[in-house]
Amino acid sequence: MHRVRKAPHALARHYRARRAQPVVELVHQPHPYARALSLVTVVLFGAWLGLLIVGNVRAPVGPMDTTMTLRPSLTGGTKINVSPLGALELRSHIAPIRLDVDVDQLDPVRSQALVDHPERLSGLQDEVTRDVGHGTLDLAVRSGVAVVSGATALGLAVYRRPRRALAAGGLALTLLAASGATAFATWNPKSVLEPKFSGLLSSAPSVVGNARSIVSEFDVYQKELARLVTNVTKLYDVTSTLPAYAPDPSTIRVLHVSDIHLNPASWKIIASLVKQYKIDAIVDSGDTMDHGTAAENGFLDPAADLGAPYVWVRGNHDSQVTQNYLERMDNVHVLDEGRAVSVAGLRFAGIGDPQYTPDRSVQQAGDPAEELAGARLSSFLNDQKAAGTPVDIAIAHNPVAARETDGEVPLALAGHLHHSEMEVMKYGTRLRIEGSTGGSGLRAVEGKHPDPIETSILYLDRDTRRLQAWDEIKLGGLGLTTAEVSRHLPRENQPGASLTPGTPSPSTPGSPSSPTPGTPSPTTPRSPSPSP
């Protein structure tokens, strides 16, 4: 009986003892450092995504329409992209964020007012300062919203806990505020006096003077900089007001480049033109290299990522090593021995230059070798026609070889001469010879006057695959900041013409067709005044 009365008390003590014992969990708790690293990773990646998606502001700066963006960076600073001229970088601040300013276009009204009234340049500095201030303020607000939204959304997707997600958003905002404070504390307004230029703008220091002359002759520097700004304004005025030819899906746009000769600025120009003109295919008619050595191969890497398929034939400065390297690249089509390929609705065929003459020590075979190569290409074209797959455009580096295709294709493309020509040959084939898209490379310093950078955009009808018009683009060579864009129409496409496409034109070879009254597309070059 005594044991029965004690049983409830013993049972209660037993359960109290069990509750007092530590509970062993089977779920592994992460290390605090690992949790912190995970949170920081989520915050940084989410903030970057937010900035990438919604963290940009379109703002007017003087006569320009710009897009401002904050980007993560180890060195900070400001980068101003002036497509297609290049970019300039300023050491404006030291912080883990960089300010990117993309110059999209010039407002026609504001830019024309600046060109017509150069005296307004004196107040341009204050106007730009105000515009940059307003744009930066808008960018700061939008960037704050972007990083908080990005980090919070990613935190919610990863942790599935609102509290952790809000903590990620708060930490992202704190990091952005700290970065902004650091940028403000290290702001260097004098960085504009020592910019780093790239692309075509690398010639700007020779135009505006070096740092020492800027300090000693600031008034002269202001005037020269104003002229440079005016020339850039006129360049954008030319390219923005030039009528676009058939801007509809029925038009195929081909960018013809040649004789780059290791000029790295050419890749930036090509990429910009591909984007601006919505290019469908790029044709390079050779001499991309200077000596064709394996050490130069790395220069070719941008060819695969220019935004359009790249069709290439070997020039006399390109070796078989060069060709083998390009053949392994994606988005690049190497044509040789009459090989044909269909790209962007057009059928191309080409042959590499039979001569390899990287320097004067190599004996040249001369025109007979080129004529033989052209005859082989013509035979290949004839075979394609007999097989029911006719070629639309034939490509050779040397015009001597390209002329052998007369009568086999509507259009033949070549380079080699370092100046542009257009002619209709005896049997109706139109031959386009491109200038040097690299400004002749290092050869630009051999003569008294530097060679211009030349390229052209060919507009072809998608149904007939015949040339409808072409734009010639010419940029000033080494040390120059001039530019011109001219529109040309084949004679058979001008109003009132009775000639059919492919019919030989009586126009003089090498010269554009004469303008016809009432033609909507101008054939007269429109260019800014020469730089100082």
Short mmCIF file of C-alpha atoms in Angstrom, two decimals:
data_model
loop_
_atom_site.label_atom_id
_atom_site.label_comp_id
_atom_site.label_asym_id
_atom_site.label_seq_id
_atom_site.Cartn_x
_atom_site.Cartn_y
_atom_site.Cartn_z
CA MET A 1 0.00 0.00 0.00
CA HIS A 2 2.87 2.31 0.80
CA ARG A 3 4.39 1.65 -2.65
CA VAL A 4 1.14 2.47 -4.38
CA ARG A 5 0.95 5.87 -2.67
CA LYS A 6 4.58 6.68 -3.71
CA ALA A 7 4.14 5.76 -7.38
CA PRO A 8 2.63 9.06 -8.60
CA HIS A 9 5.40 11.09 -6.94
CA ALA A 10 8.10 8.88 -8.45
CA LEU A 11 6.56 9.19 -11.91
CA ALA A 12 6.42 12.98 -11.63
CA ARG A 13 10.11 13.13 -10.58
CA HIS A 14 11.00 10.91 -13.56
CA TYR A 15 9.36 13.22 -16.11
CA ARG A 16 10.86 16.35 -14.50
CA ALA A 17 14.32 14.78 -14.78
CA ARG A 18 13.78 13.96 -18.44
CA ARG A 19 12.74 17.55 -19.20
CA ALA A 20 15.84 18.83 -17.49
CA GLN A 21 18.13 16.76 -19.72
CA PRO A 22 19.54 18.52 -22.84
CA VAL A 23 17.77 17.70 -26.08
CA VAL A 24 20.06 16.48 -28.87
CA GLU A 25 19.00 17.88 -32.29
CA LEU A 26 19.66 15.92 -35.45
CA VAL A 27 19.71 19.07 -37.64
CA HIS A 28 23.22 20.47 -38.13
CA GLN A 29 23.52 24.13 -37.23
CA PRO A 30 25.80 26.08 -39.62
CA HIS A 31 28.85 27.83 -38.27
CA PRO A 32 28.25 31.55 -37.53
CA TYR A 33 30.97 32.54 -40.00
CA ALA A 34 29.37 30.40 -42.71
CA ARG A 35 25.98 32.01 -42.03
CA ALA A 36 27.53 35.48 -42.20
CA LEU A 37 29.34 34.63 -45.46
CA SER A 38 26.11 33.28 -46.91
CA LEU A 39 24.24 36.45 -45.99
CA VAL A 40 26.94 38.70 -47.46
CA THR A 41 26.92 36.67 -50.69
CA VAL A 42 23.15 36.96 -50.98
CA VAL A 43 23.31 40.70 -50.29
CA LEU A 44 26.05 41.41 -52.85
CA PHE A 45 24.58 39.22 -55.58
CA GLY A 46 21.04 40.52 -54.99
CA ALA A 47 22.20 44.14 -54.96
CA TRP A 48 24.12 43.58 -58.21
CA LEU A 49 21.06 42.04 -59.85
CA GLY A 50 18.94 44.97 -58.70
CA LEU A 51 21.37 47.50 -60.16
CA LEU A 52 21.62 45.51 -63.37
CA ILE A 53 17.86 45.32 -63.91
CA VAL A 54 16.47 48.64 -62.68
CA GLY A 55 19.42 50.64 -61.41
CA ASN A 56 19.90 53.08 -64.29
CA VAL A 57 18.64 56.57 -65.02
CA ARG A 58 18.24 58.35 -68.35
CA ALA A 59 19.27 61.96 -67.87
CA PRO A 60 20.06 64.90 -70.17
CA VAL A 61 23.59 66.27 -69.77
CA GLY A 62 24.06 69.43 -71.80
CA PRO A 63 23.18 68.57 -75.43
CA MET A 64 23.48 64.82 -74.78
CA ASP A 65 20.98 62.18 -73.70
CA THR A 66 22.77 59.82 -71.34
CA THR A 67 22.16 56.69 -69.29
CA MET A 68 23.75 56.69 -65.82
CA THR A 69 24.40 53.45 -63.95
CA LEU A 70 26.20 52.40 -60.77
CA ARG A 71 28.30 49.25 -61.02
CA PRO A 72 30.32 47.28 -58.42
CA SER A 73 34.02 47.99 -58.81
CA LEU A 74 37.27 47.39 -56.96
CA THR A 75 38.79 50.74 -57.95
CA GLY A 76 35.81 53.10 -58.32
CA GLY A 77 36.06 56.03 -60.69
CA THR A 78 33.84 57.18 -63.55
CA LYS A 79 33.66 55.74 -67.05
CA ILE A 80 32.08 57.74 -69.89
CA ASN A 81 31.26 55.74 -73.03
CA VAL A 82 30.99 57.86 -76.19
CA SER A 83 30.00 55.31 -78.84
CA PRO A 84 31.38 54.87 -81.48
CA LEU A 85 34.39 57.02 -80.53
CA GLY A 86 35.46 55.05 -77.48
CA ALA A 87 35.52 55.86 -73.78
CA LEU A 88 37.30 57.94 -71.17
CA GLU A 89 37.91 57.01 -67.54
CA LEU A 90 38.27 59.44 -64.64
CA ARG A 91 39.74 58.75 -61.21
CA SER A 92 36.90 60.68 -59.70
CA HIS A 93 36.60 58.71 -56.43
CA ILE A 94 37.83 55.65 -54.58
CA ALA A 95 34.98 53.39 -53.54
CA PRO A 96 33.58 49.92 -54.35
CA ILE A 97 31.16 51.47 -56.88
CA ARG A 98 31.80 52.94 -60.33
CA LEU A 99 29.67 55.46 -62.18
CA ASP A 100 29.05 54.51 -65.82
CA VAL A 101 27.72 57.20 -68.17
CA ASP A 102 26.69 56.04 -71.64
CA VAL A 103 26.18 58.80 -74.21
CA ASP A 104 23.15 57.52 -76.13
CA GLN A 105 22.58 60.36 -78.57
CA LEU A 106 22.48 64.12 -78.93
CA ASP A 107 19.21 65.95 -78.74
CA PRO A 108 18.78 67.48 -82.22
CA VAL A 109 17.42 70.80 -80.92
CA ARG A 110 19.98 71.31 -78.15
CA SER A 111 22.94 70.14 -80.23
CA GLN A 112 21.99 72.27 -83.23
CA ALA A 113 21.68 75.31 -80.98
CA LEU A 114 25.16 74.63 -79.64
CA VAL A 115 26.62 74.23 -83.13
CA ASP A 116 24.90 77.35 -84.47
CA HIS A 117 25.88 79.46 -81.44
CA PRO A 118 29.39 78.51 -80.31
CA GLU A 119 29.33 81.33 -77.74
CA ARG A 120 27.04 79.15 -75.64
CA LEU A 121 29.98 76.84 -74.97
CA SER A 122 31.13 79.31 -72.30
CA GLY A 123 28.11 78.38 -70.17
CA LEU A 124 28.18 74.70 -71.06
CA GLN A 125 30.26 73.80 -68.00
CA ASP A 126 27.69 75.16 -65.53
CA GLU A 127 24.83 73.52 -67.44
CA VAL A 128 26.57 70.15 -67.47
CA THR A 129 27.35 70.46 -63.75
CA ARG A 130 23.69 71.07 -62.92
CA ASP A 131 22.51 68.24 -65.15
CA VAL A 132 25.03 65.79 -63.68
CA GLY A 133 23.97 66.80 -60.16
CA HIS A 134 20.28 66.16 -60.88
CA GLY A 135 21.05 62.90 -62.66
CA THR A 136 23.28 61.68 -59.83
CA LEU A 137 20.58 62.43 -57.24
CA ASP A 138 17.98 60.50 -59.24
CA LEU A 139 20.48 57.69 -59.70
CA ALA A 140 21.18 57.51 -55.96
CA VAL A 141 17.47 57.17 -55.15
CA ARG A 142 16.83 54.59 -57.85
CA SER A 143 19.97 52.65 -56.93
CA GLY A 144 18.88 52.54 -53.29
CA VAL A 145 15.53 51.10 -54.28
CA ALA A 146 17.24 48.68 -56.69
CA VAL A 147 19.73 47.22 -54.20
CA VAL A 148 17.15 46.89 -51.42
CA SER A 149 14.64 45.23 -53.76
CA GLY A 150 17.23 42.91 -55.28
CA ALA A 151 18.78 41.81 -51.99
CA THR A 152 15.37 41.39 -50.29
CA ALA A 153 13.92 39.37 -53.17
CA LEU A 154 16.96 37.09 -53.35
CA GLY A 155 17.05 36.74 -49.55
CA LEU A 156 13.40 35.68 -49.54
CA ALA A 157 14.06 33.14 -52.31
CA VAL A 158 17.10 31.67 -50.52
CA TYR A 159 16.08 31.76 -46.83
CA ARG A 160 12.26 31.74 -47.16
CA ARG A 161 12.09 33.82 -43.98
CA PRO A 162 10.82 37.42 -44.18
CA ARG A 163 13.03 38.51 -41.27
CA ARG A 164 16.22 37.24 -42.94
CA ALA A 165 15.13 38.76 -46.27
CA LEU A 166 14.55 42.17 -44.65
CA ALA A 167 17.94 41.89 -42.96
CA ALA A 168 19.54 41.30 -46.38
CA GLY A 169 17.77 44.36 -47.81
CA GLY A 170 18.83 46.53 -44.88
CA LEU A 171 22.43 45.38 -45.14
CA ALA A 172 22.43 46.12 -48.89
CA LEU A 173 21.19 49.65 -48.25
CA THR A 174 23.84 50.11 -45.54
CA LEU A 175 26.61 48.98 -47.89
CA LEU A 176 25.38 51.31 -50.65
CA ALA A 177 25.21 54.25 -48.22
CA ALA A 178 28.73 53.48 -46.95
CA SER A 179 30.03 53.26 -50.51
CA GLY A 180 28.36 56.55 -51.37
CA ALA A 181 29.86 58.22 -48.31
CA THR A 182 33.31 56.90 -49.24
CA ALA A 183 32.90 58.17 -52.80
CA PHE A 184 31.83 61.59 -51.50
CA ALA A 185 34.77 61.74 -49.08
CA THR A 186 37.31 60.81 -51.78
CA TRP A 187 35.73 62.87 -54.59
CA ASN A 188 38.39 64.44 -56.82
CA PRO A 189 36.98 67.16 -59.11
CA LYS A 190 40.41 67.64 -60.73
CA SER A 191 40.29 64.12 -62.18
CA VAL A 192 38.80 65.60 -65.37
CA LEU A 193 42.21 67.12 -66.12
CA GLU A 194 43.87 63.69 -66.28
CA PRO A 195 41.47 61.36 -68.07
CA LYS A 196 42.37 57.98 -69.53
CA PHE A 197 41.21 57.67 -73.14
CA SER A 198 40.46 54.50 -75.09
CA GLY A 199 39.20 53.74 -78.60
CA LEU A 200 39.22 56.63 -81.06
CA LEU A 201 39.22 59.04 -78.14
CA SER A 202 42.81 57.98 -77.48
CA SER A 203 43.71 60.74 -79.95
CA ALA A 204 42.10 63.34 -77.68
CA PRO A 205 45.26 64.07 -75.63
CA SER A 206 47.03 65.16 -78.80
CA VAL A 207 44.13 67.48 -79.52
CA VAL A 208 43.69 69.09 -76.13
CA GLY A 209 47.31 68.98 -74.97
CA ASN A 210 49.13 67.16 -72.20
CA ALA A 211 48.66 67.66 -68.47
CA ARG A 212 51.53 70.12 -68.12
CA SER A 213 50.25 72.44 -70.86
CA ILE A 214 46.74 72.22 -69.40
CA VAL A 215 47.97 73.57 -66.10
CA SER A 216 50.03 76.36 -67.67
CA GLU A 217 47.59 77.32 -70.42
CA PHE A 218 44.14 76.55 -69.07
CA ASP A 219 42.42 79.12 -71.31
CA VAL A 220 43.84 77.47 -74.44
CA TYR A 221 42.81 74.07 -73.11
CA GLN A 222 39.24 75.27 -72.61
CA LYS A 223 39.01 76.48 -76.20
CA GLU A 224 40.49 73.28 -77.65
CA LEU A 225 38.21 71.12 -75.51
CA ALA A 226 35.24 73.18 -76.68
CA ARG A 227 36.20 72.50 -80.30
CA LEU A 228 36.49 68.79 -79.60
CA VAL A 229 33.04 68.79 -78.01
CA THR A 230 31.69 70.66 -81.03
CA ASN A 231 33.15 68.07 -83.42
CA VAL A 232 31.65 65.22 -81.40
CA THR A 233 28.33 67.06 -81.43
CA LYS A 234 28.47 67.39 -85.21
CA LEU A 235 29.37 63.72 -85.58
CA TYR A 236 26.26 62.71 -83.68
CA ASP A 237 24.24 65.24 -85.62
CA VAL A 238 25.38 63.57 -88.86
CA THR A 239 24.65 60.01 -87.77
CA SER A 240 21.34 60.79 -86.08
CA THR A 241 19.79 62.79 -88.94
CA LEU A 242 20.95 60.58 -91.81
CA PRO A 243 17.83 58.87 -93.20
CA ALA A 244 17.76 55.15 -92.46
CA TYR A 245 17.38 53.10 -95.61
CA ALA A 246 14.46 50.62 -95.49
CA PRO A 247 14.43 50.15 -91.70
CA ASP A 248 12.17 47.13 -91.91
CA PRO A 249 12.60 43.33 -91.82
CA SER A 250 12.87 43.19 -95.63
CA THR A 251 16.37 44.73 -95.52
CA ILE A 252 19.57 42.81 -94.78
CA ARG A 253 22.38 44.97 -93.43
CA VAL A 254 25.98 43.88 -94.00
CA LEU A 255 28.95 45.69 -92.45
CA HIS A 256 32.01 45.49 -94.74
CA VAL A 257 35.41 45.90 -93.06
CA SER A 258 38.92 45.27 -94.31
CA ASP A 259 42.63 45.80 -93.62
CA ILE A 260 42.33 46.25 -89.85
CA HIS A 261 46.09 45.63 -89.46
CA LEU A 262 46.08 45.02 -85.69
CA ASN A 263 44.35 48.28 -84.77
CA PRO A 264 42.51 47.47 -81.48
CA ALA A 265 40.24 50.52 -81.88
CA SER A 266 38.63 48.81 -84.88
CA TRP A 267 36.86 46.23 -82.69
CA LYS A 268 35.16 48.98 -80.67
CA ILE A 269 34.07 50.76 -83.84
CA ILE A 270 32.71 47.56 -85.38
CA ALA A 271 30.80 46.60 -82.22
CA SER A 272 29.28 50.08 -82.01
CA LEU A 273 28.18 50.06 -85.64
CA VAL A 274 26.68 46.58 -85.28
CA LYS A 275 24.57 47.84 -82.41
CA GLN A 276 23.59 51.20 -83.92
CA TYR A 277 22.74 49.94 -87.40
CA LYS A 278 21.34 46.53 -86.34
CA ILE A 279 23.85 44.74 -88.56
CA ASP A 280 22.93 41.21 -89.68
CA ALA A 281 26.39 40.07 -90.84
CA ILE A 282 29.98 41.34 -90.86
CA VAL A 283 32.30 40.68 -93.82
CA ASP A 284 36.06 41.06 -93.34
CA SER A 285 37.96 40.93 -96.62
CA GLY A 286 41.32 40.25 -95.02
CA ASP A 287 44.58 41.70 -93.67
CA THR A 288 43.21 41.63 -90.16
CA MET A 289 46.75 40.94 -88.93
CA ASP A 290 50.12 42.48 -89.72
CA HIS A 291 52.51 39.51 -89.76
CA GLY A 292 50.19 36.56 -89.14
CA THR A 293 52.27 35.14 -86.29
CA ALA A 294 50.85 32.98 -83.50
CA ALA A 295 51.75 35.73 -81.03
CA GLU A 296 49.18 37.97 -82.72
CA ASN A 297 46.32 35.47 -82.47
CA GLY A 298 44.96 36.90 -79.22
CA PHE A 299 44.08 40.06 -81.11
CA LEU A 300 41.38 38.11 -82.97
CA ASP A 301 39.39 37.08 -79.88
CA PRO A 302 36.82 39.93 -80.06
CA ALA A 303 35.73 38.73 -83.53
CA ALA A 304 33.52 36.04 -81.98
CA ASP A 305 31.58 38.46 -79.81
CA LEU A 306 30.73 41.47 -81.98
CA GLY A 307 26.97 40.94 -82.02
CA ALA A 308 26.72 39.53 -85.58
CA PRO A 309 28.15 36.58 -87.57
CA TYR A 310 31.69 37.27 -88.82
CA VAL A 311 32.57 36.16 -92.37
CA TRP A 312 36.32 36.28 -93.10
CA VAL A 313 38.79 35.62 -95.93
CA ARG A 314 42.58 35.56 -95.65
CA GLY A 315 44.62 38.56 -96.80
CA ASN A 316 48.25 38.70 -97.80
CA HIS A 317 49.20 39.69 -94.23
CA ASP A 318 47.20 36.82 -92.71
CA SER A 319 48.90 33.43 -92.42
CA GLN A 320 47.50 29.91 -92.36
CA VAL A 321 48.11 30.08 -88.59
CA THR A 322 45.75 33.04 -88.46
CA GLN A 323 43.15 31.17 -90.51
CA ASN A 324 43.37 28.02 -88.34
CA TYR A 325 42.87 30.11 -85.19
CA LEU A 326 39.74 31.78 -86.60
CA GLU A 327 38.30 28.48 -87.83
CA ARG A 328 38.08 27.26 -84.23
CA MET A 329 36.07 30.29 -83.07
CA ASP A 330 32.30 30.33 -82.65
CA ASN A 331 30.27 32.76 -84.77
CA VAL A 332 33.14 33.09 -87.28
CA HIS A 333 32.87 31.72 -90.85
CA VAL A 334 36.21 31.32 -92.64
CA LEU A 335 35.90 31.11 -96.44
CA ASP A 336 38.60 29.63 -98.63
CA GLU A 337 38.87 27.56 -101.82
CA GLY A 338 35.39 28.64 -102.89
CA ARG A 339 33.68 27.42 -99.72
CA ALA A 340 30.13 28.77 -99.57
CA VAL A 341 28.06 29.50 -96.45
CA SER A 342 24.58 30.91 -95.83
CA VAL A 343 24.50 33.70 -93.24
CA ALA A 344 21.63 36.09 -92.42
CA GLY A 345 19.67 35.09 -95.54
CA LEU A 346 22.63 35.62 -97.91
CA ARG A 347 24.98 33.10 -99.50
CA PHE A 348 28.69 34.00 -99.37
CA ALA A 349 31.68 32.34 -101.03
CA GLY A 350 35.31 33.35 -100.95
CA ILE A 351 38.95 32.46 -101.41
CA GLY A 352 42.01 33.40 -99.37
CA ASP A 353 44.80 35.47 -100.84
CA PRO A 354 47.30 33.15 -102.58
CA GLN A 355 50.20 35.36 -101.49
CA TYR A 356 51.63 35.72 -97.99
CA THR A 357 53.79 38.85 -97.93
CA PRO A 358 54.00 40.16 -94.36
CA ASP A 359 57.14 42.18 -95.14
CA ARG A 360 59.24 43.35 -98.05
CA SER A 361 61.69 40.44 -97.69
CA VAL A 362 59.13 38.05 -99.20
CA GLN A 363 59.10 37.83 -103.00
CA GLN A 364 55.64 38.61 -104.35
CA ALA A 365 54.06 36.49 -107.08
CA GLY A 366 52.15 39.51 -108.36
CA ASP A 367 48.89 39.81 -110.28
CA PRO A 368 49.15 36.47 -112.16
CA ALA A 369 48.75 34.59 -108.86
CA GLU A 370 45.76 36.76 -107.95
CA GLU A 371 44.14 36.23 -111.36
CA LEU A 372 44.57 32.48 -111.02
CA ALA A 373 42.96 32.52 -107.57
CA GLY A 374 40.11 34.63 -108.92
CA ALA A 375 39.57 32.21 -111.81
CA ARG A 376 39.35 29.32 -109.32
CA LEU A 377 36.80 31.26 -107.28
CA SER A 378 34.81 31.99 -110.45
CA SER A 379 34.78 28.27 -111.24
CA PHE A 380 33.50 27.46 -107.75
CA LEU A 381 30.77 30.08 -108.16
CA ASN A 382 29.73 28.54 -111.46
CA ASP A 383 29.53 25.12 -109.78
CA GLN A 384 27.30 26.55 -107.05
CA LYS A 385 25.01 28.07 -109.65
CA ALA A 386 24.76 24.74 -111.51
CA ALA A 387 23.91 22.99 -108.24
CA GLY A 388 20.95 25.32 -107.66
CA THR A 389 22.59 27.20 -104.77
CA PRO A 390 23.78 30.45 -106.40
CA VAL A 391 26.07 32.74 -104.40
CA ASP A 392 24.96 36.30 -103.65
CA ILE A 393 28.30 37.80 -102.56
CA ALA A 394 31.84 36.72 -103.52
CA ILE A 395 34.76 37.77 -101.31
CA ALA A 396 38.48 38.04 -102.10
CA HIS A 397 41.15 40.19 -100.53
CA ASN A 398 42.78 41.53 -103.68
CA PRO A 399 40.56 43.35 -106.22
CA VAL A 400 42.52 41.66 -109.03
CA ALA A 401 41.16 38.31 -107.86
CA ALA A 402 37.67 39.70 -107.20
CA ARG A 403 37.40 41.04 -110.77
CA GLU A 404 37.62 37.49 -112.11
CA THR A 405 34.14 36.82 -110.67
CA ASP A 406 32.49 39.29 -113.05
CA GLY A 407 29.23 37.86 -114.36
CA GLU A 408 29.04 35.05 -111.76
CA VAL A 409 27.60 37.01 -108.81
CA PRO A 410 25.67 40.28 -108.32
CA LEU A 411 28.19 41.65 -105.78
CA ALA A 412 31.91 41.09 -105.08
CA LEU A 413 33.80 42.48 -102.07
CA ALA A 414 37.54 43.16 -101.70
CA GLY A 415 40.04 45.32 -99.84
CA HIS A 416 43.85 45.58 -100.01
CA LEU A 417 44.10 49.08 -101.54
CA HIS A 418 43.43 50.98 -98.27
CA HIS A 419 40.94 53.27 -100.00
CA SER A 420 37.32 52.70 -100.99
CA GLU A 421 35.98 52.28 -104.52
CA MET A 422 32.74 51.13 -106.12
CA GLU A 423 32.39 50.05 -109.73
CA VAL A 424 30.11 48.00 -111.98
CA MET A 425 32.20 45.65 -114.12
CA LYS A 426 31.70 44.68 -117.77
CA TYR A 427 29.34 41.75 -117.19
CA GLY A 428 27.23 43.37 -114.49
CA THR A 429 28.90 42.38 -111.22
CA ARG A 430 29.26 45.29 -108.82
CA LEU A 431 32.66 45.42 -107.10
CA ARG A 432 33.00 47.10 -103.71
CA ILE A 433 36.56 47.77 -102.54
CA GLU A 434 36.73 48.73 -98.87
CA GLY A 435 39.23 51.12 -97.32
CA SER A 436 41.27 50.31 -94.22
CA THR A 437 39.05 49.88 -91.16
CA GLY A 438 42.21 50.05 -89.08
CA GLY A 439 43.49 53.28 -90.63
CA SER A 440 46.33 51.16 -92.11
CA GLY A 441 47.48 50.21 -88.60
CA LEU A 442 51.09 51.14 -87.87
CA ARG A 443 51.48 52.22 -91.49
CA ALA A 444 49.48 55.30 -90.57
CA VAL A 445 52.67 56.89 -89.22
CA GLU A 446 54.67 56.30 -92.41
CA GLY A 447 53.12 59.09 -94.46
CA LYS A 448 52.65 62.77 -93.85
CA HIS A 449 48.86 62.43 -93.62
CA PRO A 450 47.34 59.55 -91.62
CA ASP A 451 44.96 57.21 -93.40
CA PRO A 452 41.30 57.48 -92.37
CA ILE A 453 39.37 54.63 -90.80
CA GLU A 454 36.89 53.46 -93.42
CA THR A 455 34.01 51.00 -93.42
CA SER A 456 30.67 50.72 -95.16
CA ILE A 457 27.19 49.38 -94.54
CA LEU A 458 25.54 47.55 -97.42
CA TYR A 459 21.74 47.35 -97.60
CA LEU A 460 20.39 44.37 -99.55
CA ASP A 461 16.81 43.39 -100.33
CA ARG A 462 15.85 40.20 -98.49
CA ASP A 463 13.82 38.86 -101.44
CA THR A 464 16.07 39.69 -104.41
CA ARG A 465 19.31 39.77 -102.33
CA ARG A 466 20.50 42.70 -104.48
CA LEU A 467 22.27 45.82 -103.27
CA GLN A 468 19.80 48.66 -102.66
CA ALA A 469 22.07 51.30 -101.09
CA TRP A 470 25.26 51.72 -99.09
CA ASP A 471 26.57 54.07 -96.44
CA GLU A 472 30.25 55.02 -96.45
CA ILE A 473 31.60 55.83 -92.98
CA LYS A 474 34.94 57.59 -92.68
CA LEU A 475 36.61 58.58 -89.40
CA GLY A 476 39.71 60.74 -89.10
CA GLY A 477 42.97 58.81 -88.77
CA LEU A 478 45.66 59.06 -86.12
CA GLY A 479 45.38 62.34 -84.19
CA LEU A 480 42.24 63.53 -86.05
CA THR A 481 38.66 63.81 -84.83
CA THR A 482 36.77 64.31 -88.11
CA ALA A 483 34.01 62.03 -89.33
CA GLU A 484 31.68 61.78 -92.28
CA VAL A 485 28.84 59.52 -93.27
CA SER A 486 27.53 59.50 -96.84
CA ARG A 487 24.56 57.68 -98.37
CA HIS A 488 24.73 56.27 -101.92
CA LEU A 489 22.15 54.67 -104.20
CA PRO A 490 22.92 52.45 -107.19
CA ARG A 491 21.89 54.18 -110.40
CA GLU A 492 19.19 51.57 -111.09
CA ASN A 493 17.53 52.33 -107.74
CA GLN A 494 17.23 56.07 -108.27
CA PRO A 495 13.83 57.55 -109.18
CA GLY A 496 13.13 57.33 -112.92
CA ALA A 497 15.90 54.82 -113.58
CA SER A 498 15.15 52.18 -116.21
CA LEU A 499 18.08 49.91 -115.41
CA THR A 500 17.46 46.66 -113.60
CA PRO A 501 19.62 45.40 -110.73
CA GLY A 502 22.83 43.91 -112.00
CA THR A 503 22.81 45.91 -115.23
CA PRO A 504 26.14 47.65 -115.84
CA SER A 505 26.02 51.29 -114.93
CA PRO A 506 27.70 53.90 -117.09
CA SER A 507 28.91 55.69 -113.96
CA THR A 508 32.63 56.10 -113.60
CA PRO A 509 34.25 53.31 -111.54
CA GLY A 510 35.11 54.38 -108.06
CA SER A 511 32.66 57.27 -107.93
CA PRO A 512 29.19 57.27 -106.38
CA SER A 513 26.07 57.67 -108.46
CA SER A 514 25.04 61.24 -109.03
CA PRO A 515 22.15 62.50 -106.88
CA THR A 516 18.71 62.81 -108.35
CA PRO A 517 16.34 65.59 -107.33
CA GLY A 518 13.68 64.32 -104.98
CA THR A 519 15.73 61.34 -103.79
CA PRO A 520 15.03 60.98 -100.06
CA SER A 521 18.48 59.59 -99.24
CA PRO A 522 21.38 62.03 -99.72
CA THR A 523 24.48 61.03 -101.65
CA THR A 524 26.52 64.03 -100.56
CA PRO A 525 28.85 63.46 -97.59
CA ARG A 526 27.84 65.30 -94.46
CA SER A 527 30.78 65.87 -92.20
CA PRO A 528 31.90 68.05 -89.31
CA SER A 529 34.54 70.67 -89.80
CA PRO A 530 38.14 69.48 -89.41
CA SER A 531 39.51 69.34 -85.93
CA PRO A 532 42.09 71.88 -84.84
#
